[in-house]
Tab-separated table of C-alpha atoms in Angstrom:
chain	number	residue	atom	x	y	z
A	1	MET	CA	110.881	108.584	115.905
A	2	PRO	CA	113.349	109.485	113.112
A	3	SER	CA	113.783	113.120	112.139
A	4	PRO	CA	112.430	114.380	108.783
A	5	VAL	CA	115.996	114.703	107.511
A	6	THR	CA	116.787	111.093	108.447
A	7	THR	CA	113.607	109.916	106.750
A	8	ILE	CA	114.441	111.816	103.561
A	9	LEU	CA	117.980	110.421	103.501
A	10	THR	CA	116.641	106.903	104.009
A	11	VAL	CA	114.222	107.309	101.098
A	12	ILE	CA	117.007	108.655	98.879
A	13	SER	CA	119.275	105.740	99.761
A	14	ILE	CA	116.514	103.250	98.925
A	15	VAL	CA	115.890	104.914	95.547
A	16	ILE	CA	119.596	104.921	94.716
A	17	ALA	CA	119.933	101.280	95.731
A	18	GLY	CA	116.943	100.412	93.552
A	19	GLN	CA	118.550	102.164	90.592
A	20	ALA	CA	121.795	100.315	91.174
A	21	VAL	CA	120.247	96.864	91.194
A	22	GLY	CA	117.358	97.471	88.792
A	23	SER	CA	118.539	96.221	85.413
A	24	ASP	CA	115.579	97.996	83.829
A	25	LEU	CA	117.109	101.319	84.891
A	26	ALA	CA	120.756	100.691	84.038
A	27	PHE	CA	122.496	101.593	80.782
A	28	ASP	CA	123.413	98.463	78.814
A	29	LEU	CA	126.926	98.410	77.359
A	30	GLU	CA	127.024	95.500	74.878
A	31	ALA	CA	130.014	93.958	73.108
A	32	HIS	CA	128.837	93.121	69.568
A	33	ARG	CA	129.893	89.605	68.607
A	34	GLY	CA	132.193	89.810	71.612
A	35	GLY	CA	133.848	93.003	70.329
A	36	ARG	CA	134.805	92.119	66.771
A	37	ALA	CA	136.780	95.267	66.018
A	38	LEU	CA	139.316	94.023	68.559
A	39	LEU	CA	139.433	90.202	68.307
A	40	PRO	CA	137.920	87.523	66.019
A	41	GLU	CA	134.150	87.721	66.220
A	42	ASN	CA	132.022	85.379	68.299
A	43	THR	CA	135.035	83.495	69.656
A	44	LEU	CA	136.066	82.641	73.193
A	45	PRO	CA	139.120	84.956	73.051
A	46	ALA	CA	136.870	87.877	72.073
A	47	PHE	CA	134.385	87.157	74.844
A	48	ALA	CA	137.223	86.724	77.358
A	49	HIS	CA	138.655	90.082	76.311
A	50	SER	CA	135.322	91.827	76.844
A	51	LEU	CA	134.807	90.123	80.206
A	52	THR	CA	138.269	91.254	81.289
A	53	MET	CA	137.553	94.811	80.093
A	54	GLY	CA	134.091	94.997	81.637
A	55	VAL	CA	130.808	95.028	79.722
A	56	ASP	CA	127.193	94.666	80.809
A	57	THR	CA	126.224	92.247	78.062
A	58	LEU	CA	127.890	89.863	75.651
A	59	GLU	CA	126.045	90.096	72.340
A	60	LEU	CA	126.273	86.972	70.183
A	61	ASP	CA	124.597	84.902	67.500
A	62	VAL	CA	123.759	81.216	67.420
A	63	GLY	CA	123.054	78.451	64.952
A	64	VAL	CA	122.341	74.741	65.220
A	65	THR	CA	124.460	72.008	63.609
A	66	ALA	CA	123.342	68.824	61.863
A	67	ASP	CA	123.989	66.908	65.100
A	68	GLY	CA	121.990	69.366	67.215
A	69	GLU	CA	124.776	71.418	68.801
A	70	VAL	CA	124.101	75.107	69.466
A	71	ILE	CA	127.123	77.023	68.191
A	72	VAL	CA	128.108	80.693	68.268
A	73	SER	CA	128.273	82.231	64.794
A	74	HIS	CA	126.834	85.261	63.049
A	75	GLU	CA	126.382	83.553	59.689
A	76	ARG	CA	124.019	80.665	59.074
A	77	GLY	CA	126.990	78.726	57.706
A	78	LEU	CA	130.748	78.844	57.429
A	79	ASN	CA	131.892	82.354	56.480
A	80	PRO	CA	134.267	82.419	53.472
A	81	ASP	CA	135.898	85.564	54.890
A	82	LEU	CA	136.773	83.731	58.106
A	83	ALA	CA	136.853	79.967	57.686
A	84	ARG	CA	140.121	78.313	56.657
A	85	ARG	CA	140.675	74.636	56.001
A	86	PRO	CA	143.474	72.683	57.720
A	87	ASP	CA	145.745	73.461	54.732
A	88	GLY	CA	145.320	77.194	55.426
A	89	THR	CA	143.127	78.021	52.419
A	90	TYR	CA	139.883	79.920	52.878
A	91	ILE	CA	136.695	78.157	51.835
A	92	ALA	CA	135.001	79.279	48.638
A	93	PRO	CA	131.667	81.101	48.810
A	94	PRO	CA	128.967	80.361	49.608
A	95	GLY	CA	129.834	78.603	52.842
A	96	PRO	CA	127.821	75.465	53.630
A	97	PRO	CA	125.026	75.933	56.200
A	98	PHE	CA	125.663	74.620	59.688
A	99	VAL	CA	122.457	72.616	59.629
A	100	LYS	CA	124.166	70.363	57.079
A	101	LEU	CA	127.453	70.045	58.997
A	102	ARG	CA	128.339	68.134	62.142
A	103	LEU	CA	130.218	69.910	64.921
A	104	GLU	CA	133.365	67.878	64.314
A	105	GLU	CA	133.395	69.034	60.684
A	106	ILE	CA	132.929	72.664	61.697
A	107	ARG	CA	135.772	72.381	64.231
A	108	THR	CA	138.277	71.573	61.479
A	109	HIS	CA	138.036	75.195	60.307
A	110	ASP	CA	140.139	78.045	61.681
A	111	VAL	CA	138.201	81.317	62.155
A	112	GLY	CA	140.915	83.320	63.882
A	113	GLN	CA	141.979	85.554	61.027
A	114	ILE	CA	139.997	87.592	58.487
A	115	ARG	CA	140.678	86.836	54.826
A	116	PRO	CA	143.273	89.398	53.689
A	117	ASP	CA	142.105	92.011	51.179
A	118	SER	CA	138.433	91.292	51.882
A	119	ALA	CA	135.897	94.029	52.575
A	120	TYR	CA	135.668	92.648	56.108
A	121	SER	CA	139.401	93.072	56.677
A	122	ARG	CA	139.198	96.666	55.478
A	123	GLN	CA	136.319	97.283	57.898
A	124	PHE	CA	138.352	96.071	60.879
A	125	PRO	CA	142.022	96.550	60.001
A	126	ASP	CA	143.093	96.597	63.661
A	127	GLN	CA	141.468	93.307	64.658
A	128	ARG	CA	144.129	91.125	66.292
A	129	ALA	CA	144.462	87.825	64.443
A	130	LEU	CA	144.474	84.649	66.524
A	131	PRO	CA	145.193	81.757	64.163
A	132	GLY	CA	143.924	78.424	65.404
A	133	THR	CA	140.725	79.819	66.916
A	134	ARG	CA	137.617	77.649	66.460
A	135	ILE	CA	133.879	78.304	66.462
A	136	PRO	CA	132.665	77.741	70.048
A	137	THR	CA	129.488	76.152	71.325
A	138	LEU	CA	127.089	78.071	73.539
A	139	PRO	CA	127.855	75.805	76.538
A	140	GLU	CA	131.552	76.633	76.091
A	141	LEU	CA	130.758	80.345	76.319
A	142	PHE	CA	128.727	79.773	79.477
A	143	ALA	CA	131.660	77.788	80.905
A	144	LEU	CA	134.002	80.712	80.171
A	145	VAL	CA	131.724	83.094	82.066
A	146	ARG	CA	131.600	80.705	85.019
A	147	LYS	CA	135.391	80.574	84.955
A	148	SER	CA	135.508	84.383	85.081
A	149	ALA	CA	133.322	84.348	88.220
A	150	ASN	CA	131.310	87.186	86.682
A	151	THR	CA	127.814	86.835	88.116
A	152	GLN	CA	126.418	90.020	86.557
A	153	VAL	CA	127.168	89.919	82.828
A	154	ARG	CA	124.190	89.141	80.631
A	155	PHE	CA	123.826	87.509	77.231
A	156	ASN	CA	121.965	88.960	74.256
A	157	ILE	CA	121.565	85.926	72.008
A	158	GLU	CA	120.405	86.328	68.418
A	159	THR	CA	118.677	83.490	66.594
A	160	LYS	CA	120.276	83.398	63.146
A	161	ILE	CA	117.291	82.329	61.150
A	162	ASP	CA	115.973	83.842	57.915
A	163	PRO	CA	112.375	83.332	56.796
A	164	ASN	CA	113.535	83.772	53.202
A	165	HIS	CA	116.018	80.874	53.456
A	166	PRO	CA	114.217	78.127	55.392
A	167	ASP	CA	116.530	75.416	54.050
A	168	GLU	CA	119.582	76.948	55.745
A	169	THR	CA	118.486	76.420	59.370
A	170	LEU	CA	116.162	74.371	61.484
A	171	ASP	CA	112.560	75.550	61.461
A	172	PRO	CA	111.702	78.165	64.117
A	173	GLN	CA	110.124	75.674	66.520
A	174	ALA	CA	113.057	73.257	66.470
A	175	PHE	CA	115.603	76.088	66.593
A	176	VAL	CA	114.016	77.723	69.639
A	177	ALA	CA	113.602	74.366	71.396
A	178	LYS	CA	117.332	73.626	71.009
A	179	LEU	CA	118.368	77.082	72.208
A	180	LEU	CA	116.061	77.171	75.215
A	181	GLY	CA	117.110	73.638	76.136
A	182	VAL	CA	120.773	74.650	76.346
A	183	ILE	CA	120.004	77.826	78.304
A	184	GLU	CA	117.905	75.938	80.839
A	185	THR	CA	120.358	73.051	81.187
A	186	GLU	CA	123.235	75.471	81.743
A	187	GLY	CA	121.270	77.472	84.314
A	188	PHE	CA	121.485	80.876	82.629
A	189	SER	CA	117.785	81.565	82.043
A	190	ASP	CA	117.835	84.556	84.390
A	191	ARG	CA	120.756	86.236	82.573
A	192	VAL	CA	119.649	85.858	78.962
A	193	MET	CA	117.796	87.989	76.449
A	194	ILE	CA	116.875	86.532	73.065
A	195	GLN	CA	116.869	88.794	70.035
A	196	SER	CA	115.971	88.284	66.400
A	197	PHE	CA	115.050	89.968	63.150
A	198	ASP	CA	112.793	86.945	62.608
A	199	TRP	CA	109.978	87.717	65.027
A	200	ARG	CA	108.567	84.179	64.733
A	201	THR	CA	111.314	82.946	67.035
A	202	LEU	CA	110.570	85.680	69.577
A	203	LEU	CA	106.892	84.736	69.765
A	204	LEU	CA	107.925	81.141	70.464
A	205	VAL	CA	110.302	82.258	73.237
A	206	GLN	CA	107.515	84.328	74.786
A	207	GLN	CA	105.236	81.287	74.781
A	208	GLN	CA	107.767	78.759	76.053
A	209	ALA	CA	109.984	80.877	78.356
A	210	PRO	CA	107.938	83.967	79.267
A	211	LYS	CA	110.469	85.165	81.856
A	212	ILE	CA	113.189	85.609	79.207
A	213	PRO	CA	113.029	89.137	77.714
A	214	THR	CA	112.657	89.285	73.945
A	215	VAL	CA	114.508	91.840	71.835
A	216	TYR	CA	112.904	92.885	68.540
A	217	LEU	CA	115.603	93.703	65.994
A	218	THR	CA	114.652	96.021	63.138
A	219	LEU	CA	116.229	97.549	60.052
A	220	GLN	CA	114.344	100.147	58.018
A	221	ARG	CA	117.058	101.419	55.690
A	222	GLY	CA	119.210	100.123	52.844
A	223	SER	CA	118.427	97.561	50.166
A	224	ALA	CA	117.168	94.838	52.494
A	225	PRO	CA	115.031	96.305	55.299
A	226	THR	CA	113.402	93.782	57.609
A	227	VAL	CA	110.429	95.931	58.633
A	228	ALA	CA	108.109	98.404	56.936
A	229	LEU	CA	105.557	100.780	58.415
A	230	ASP	CA	102.958	100.296	55.667
A	231	LYS	CA	102.935	96.502	55.385
A	232	ALA	CA	103.958	93.227	56.988
A	233	THR	CA	107.214	91.658	55.843
A	234	ASN	CA	108.325	88.040	56.074
A	235	TRP	CA	110.348	88.985	59.162
A	236	MET	CA	107.455	90.393	61.200
A	237	ALA	CA	105.441	87.233	61.990
A	238	GLY	CA	102.261	88.756	60.595
A	239	PHE	CA	102.381	92.002	62.585
A	240	ARG	CA	101.712	95.289	60.767
A	241	PRO	CA	102.435	98.760	62.119
A	242	ALA	CA	99.388	99.969	60.161
A	243	ASP	CA	97.291	98.089	62.706
A	244	HIS	CA	98.995	99.996	65.543
A	245	GLY	CA	98.805	103.605	64.464
A	246	GLY	CA	101.753	103.248	62.096
A	247	SER	CA	104.039	102.934	65.108
A	248	LEU	CA	106.859	100.422	65.233
A	249	PRO	CA	107.216	100.690	69.050
A	250	ARG	CA	103.476	100.076	69.483
A	251	THR	CA	103.693	97.094	67.138
A	252	ILE	CA	106.543	95.572	69.134
A	253	LYS	CA	104.686	96.173	72.381
A	254	ALA	CA	101.631	94.452	70.925
A	255	ALA	CA	103.793	91.504	69.864
A	256	GLY	CA	104.996	91.101	73.452
A	257	GLY	CA	108.505	92.528	73.191
A	258	ALA	CA	110.466	93.963	76.098
A	259	ILE	CA	113.193	95.708	74.089
A	260	TRP	CA	113.293	97.411	70.712
A	261	SER	CA	116.691	97.095	69.041
A	262	PRO	CA	116.782	99.226	65.882
A	263	ASN	CA	119.659	100.191	63.641
A	264	PHE	CA	120.948	103.395	65.224
A	265	GLY	CA	120.430	105.282	61.950
A	266	ASP	CA	116.690	104.670	62.211
A	267	VAL	CA	116.330	106.266	65.656
A	268	THR	CA	115.316	109.750	66.756
A	269	ALA	CA	114.743	111.251	70.175
A	270	ALA	CA	111.008	111.254	69.464
A	271	LEU	CA	111.026	107.530	68.675
A	272	VAL	CA	112.978	106.776	71.842
A	273	SER	CA	110.382	108.709	73.856
A	274	GLU	CA	107.564	106.888	72.060
A	275	ALA	CA	109.125	103.511	72.852
A	276	HIS	CA	109.614	104.482	76.492
A	277	ALA	CA	105.967	105.510	76.676
A	278	GLN	CA	105.113	101.955	75.605
A	279	GLY	CA	107.305	100.529	78.364
A	280	LEU	CA	110.005	99.383	75.950
A	281	ARG	CA	113.735	99.755	76.409
A	282	VAL	CA	115.701	100.893	73.341
A	283	VAL	CA	119.080	99.314	72.607
A	284	VAL	CA	120.619	100.417	69.305
A	285	TRP	CA	123.018	98.612	66.980
A	286	THR	CA	125.842	98.764	65.792
A	287	VAL	CA	127.485	102.003	66.952
A	288	ASN	CA	131.252	102.295	66.467
A	289	LYS	CA	132.028	106.019	66.211
A	290	ARG	CA	132.516	108.274	69.222
A	291	GLU	CA	130.194	111.002	67.978
A	292	ASP	CA	127.402	108.520	67.230
A	293	MET	CA	127.767	106.917	70.655
A	294	ALA	CA	127.531	110.322	72.328
A	295	ARG	CA	124.478	111.289	70.271
A	296	MET	CA	122.651	108.051	71.062
A	297	ILE	CA	123.281	108.511	74.788
A	298	GLU	CA	122.082	112.109	74.565
A	299	ILE	CA	118.762	111.163	72.938
A	300	GLY	CA	118.090	108.714	75.755
A	301	VAL	CA	118.707	105.193	74.477
A	302	ASP	CA	118.930	102.498	77.145
A	303	GLY	CA	121.908	100.709	75.662
A	304	ILE	CA	124.349	100.486	72.777
A	305	ILE	CA	125.688	97.467	70.931
A	306	SER	CA	129.198	98.137	69.616
A	307	ASP	CA	132.120	96.422	67.924
A	308	ARG	CA	134.265	98.812	70.006
A	309	PRO	CA	133.294	98.180	73.635
A	310	ASP	CA	136.564	99.816	74.671
A	311	LEU	CA	135.575	103.107	73.008
A	312	LEU	CA	132.007	102.790	74.254
A	313	ARG	CA	133.313	102.504	77.810
A	314	GLN	CA	135.240	105.765	77.324
A	315	VAL	CA	132.255	107.656	75.924
A	316	ALA	CA	129.813	106.277	78.494
A	317	GLY	CA	132.206	107.163	81.302
A	318	GLU	CA	132.507	110.710	79.982
A	319	LYS	CA	128.704	110.922	80.052
A	320	GLY	CA	128.648	109.962	83.723
A	321	ILE	CA	127.402	106.419	83.186
A	322	ALA	CA	128.562	103.872	85.757
A	323	LEU	CA	130.832	101.350	84.056
A	324	PRO	CA	130.714	97.585	84.652
A	325	ALA	CA	133.690	96.055	86.431
A	326	GLY	CA	135.981	93.765	84.495
A	327	THR	CA	136.549	90.160	85.501
A	328	PRO	CA	139.884	88.998	84.087
A	329	VAL	CA	139.733	85.595	82.419
A	330	ALA	CA	141.626	83.668	79.757
A	331	PRO	CA	139.837	81.359	77.305
């Protein structure tokens, strides 16, 4: 019969092992758009850089082309601050939506260098330009991760769909069907989360792929908030916080969400505790300053999405958070 001390040590070791393998207990260090402060956003070089560095999750955005390809891009169409024609000139705004372009047309554009003197270039002056970089497809990103032999990194995939601009994308049903089809075909269903400001797409994911966690993105500040506490908005798929005690976490729980992903400026320690009481994880976006990262960790968030995964690794390490191992890979 084991001694009491041996029994206690065994129990402790089991608990620690459970914490190590339980993704619901681990801090989530996410590279926003692959880490766009460092390399061109949502491109294979950026994702390769973050894989080599070591992150828990690659955060990305997807759209669907006219010929049904799922591509990785934050905008719903070609971005005039990024997309250059073969002659080297940047396209004029507004960029055409992907749903009206075939993949081969999209591939003719170079997205490896921010337009000089743009607001975007001033936001990320240290981003390393990589001329000749193209918009990747989602299967190409999955292939890169296979090449890296990283079996732990996850994907936080945002559906870039806007209920106020239905002509610029497929409808929610068709969009979700295309995305889930690629994820299933590629065999990554167990490593994916799907996030959106447009909650209609999340409800469809919950119906069609209930094992995939859904991430409810919210923005309450600025000139274009996506959610409100006193009414339903076009983004909220008919849900109203007023029906759930005026609580956004309770509303998301009622909708079937697993994760609440608010703008970090909208979050307080009390809201994090409220979300945790509902069984939700809280992963905030987009946190790029050291002091903000430290404050978010201190108030108990479960993860941070950042354009500076390198800085986030430093801050998280200083806070005693175990850091994900890098898996060196070239695109």
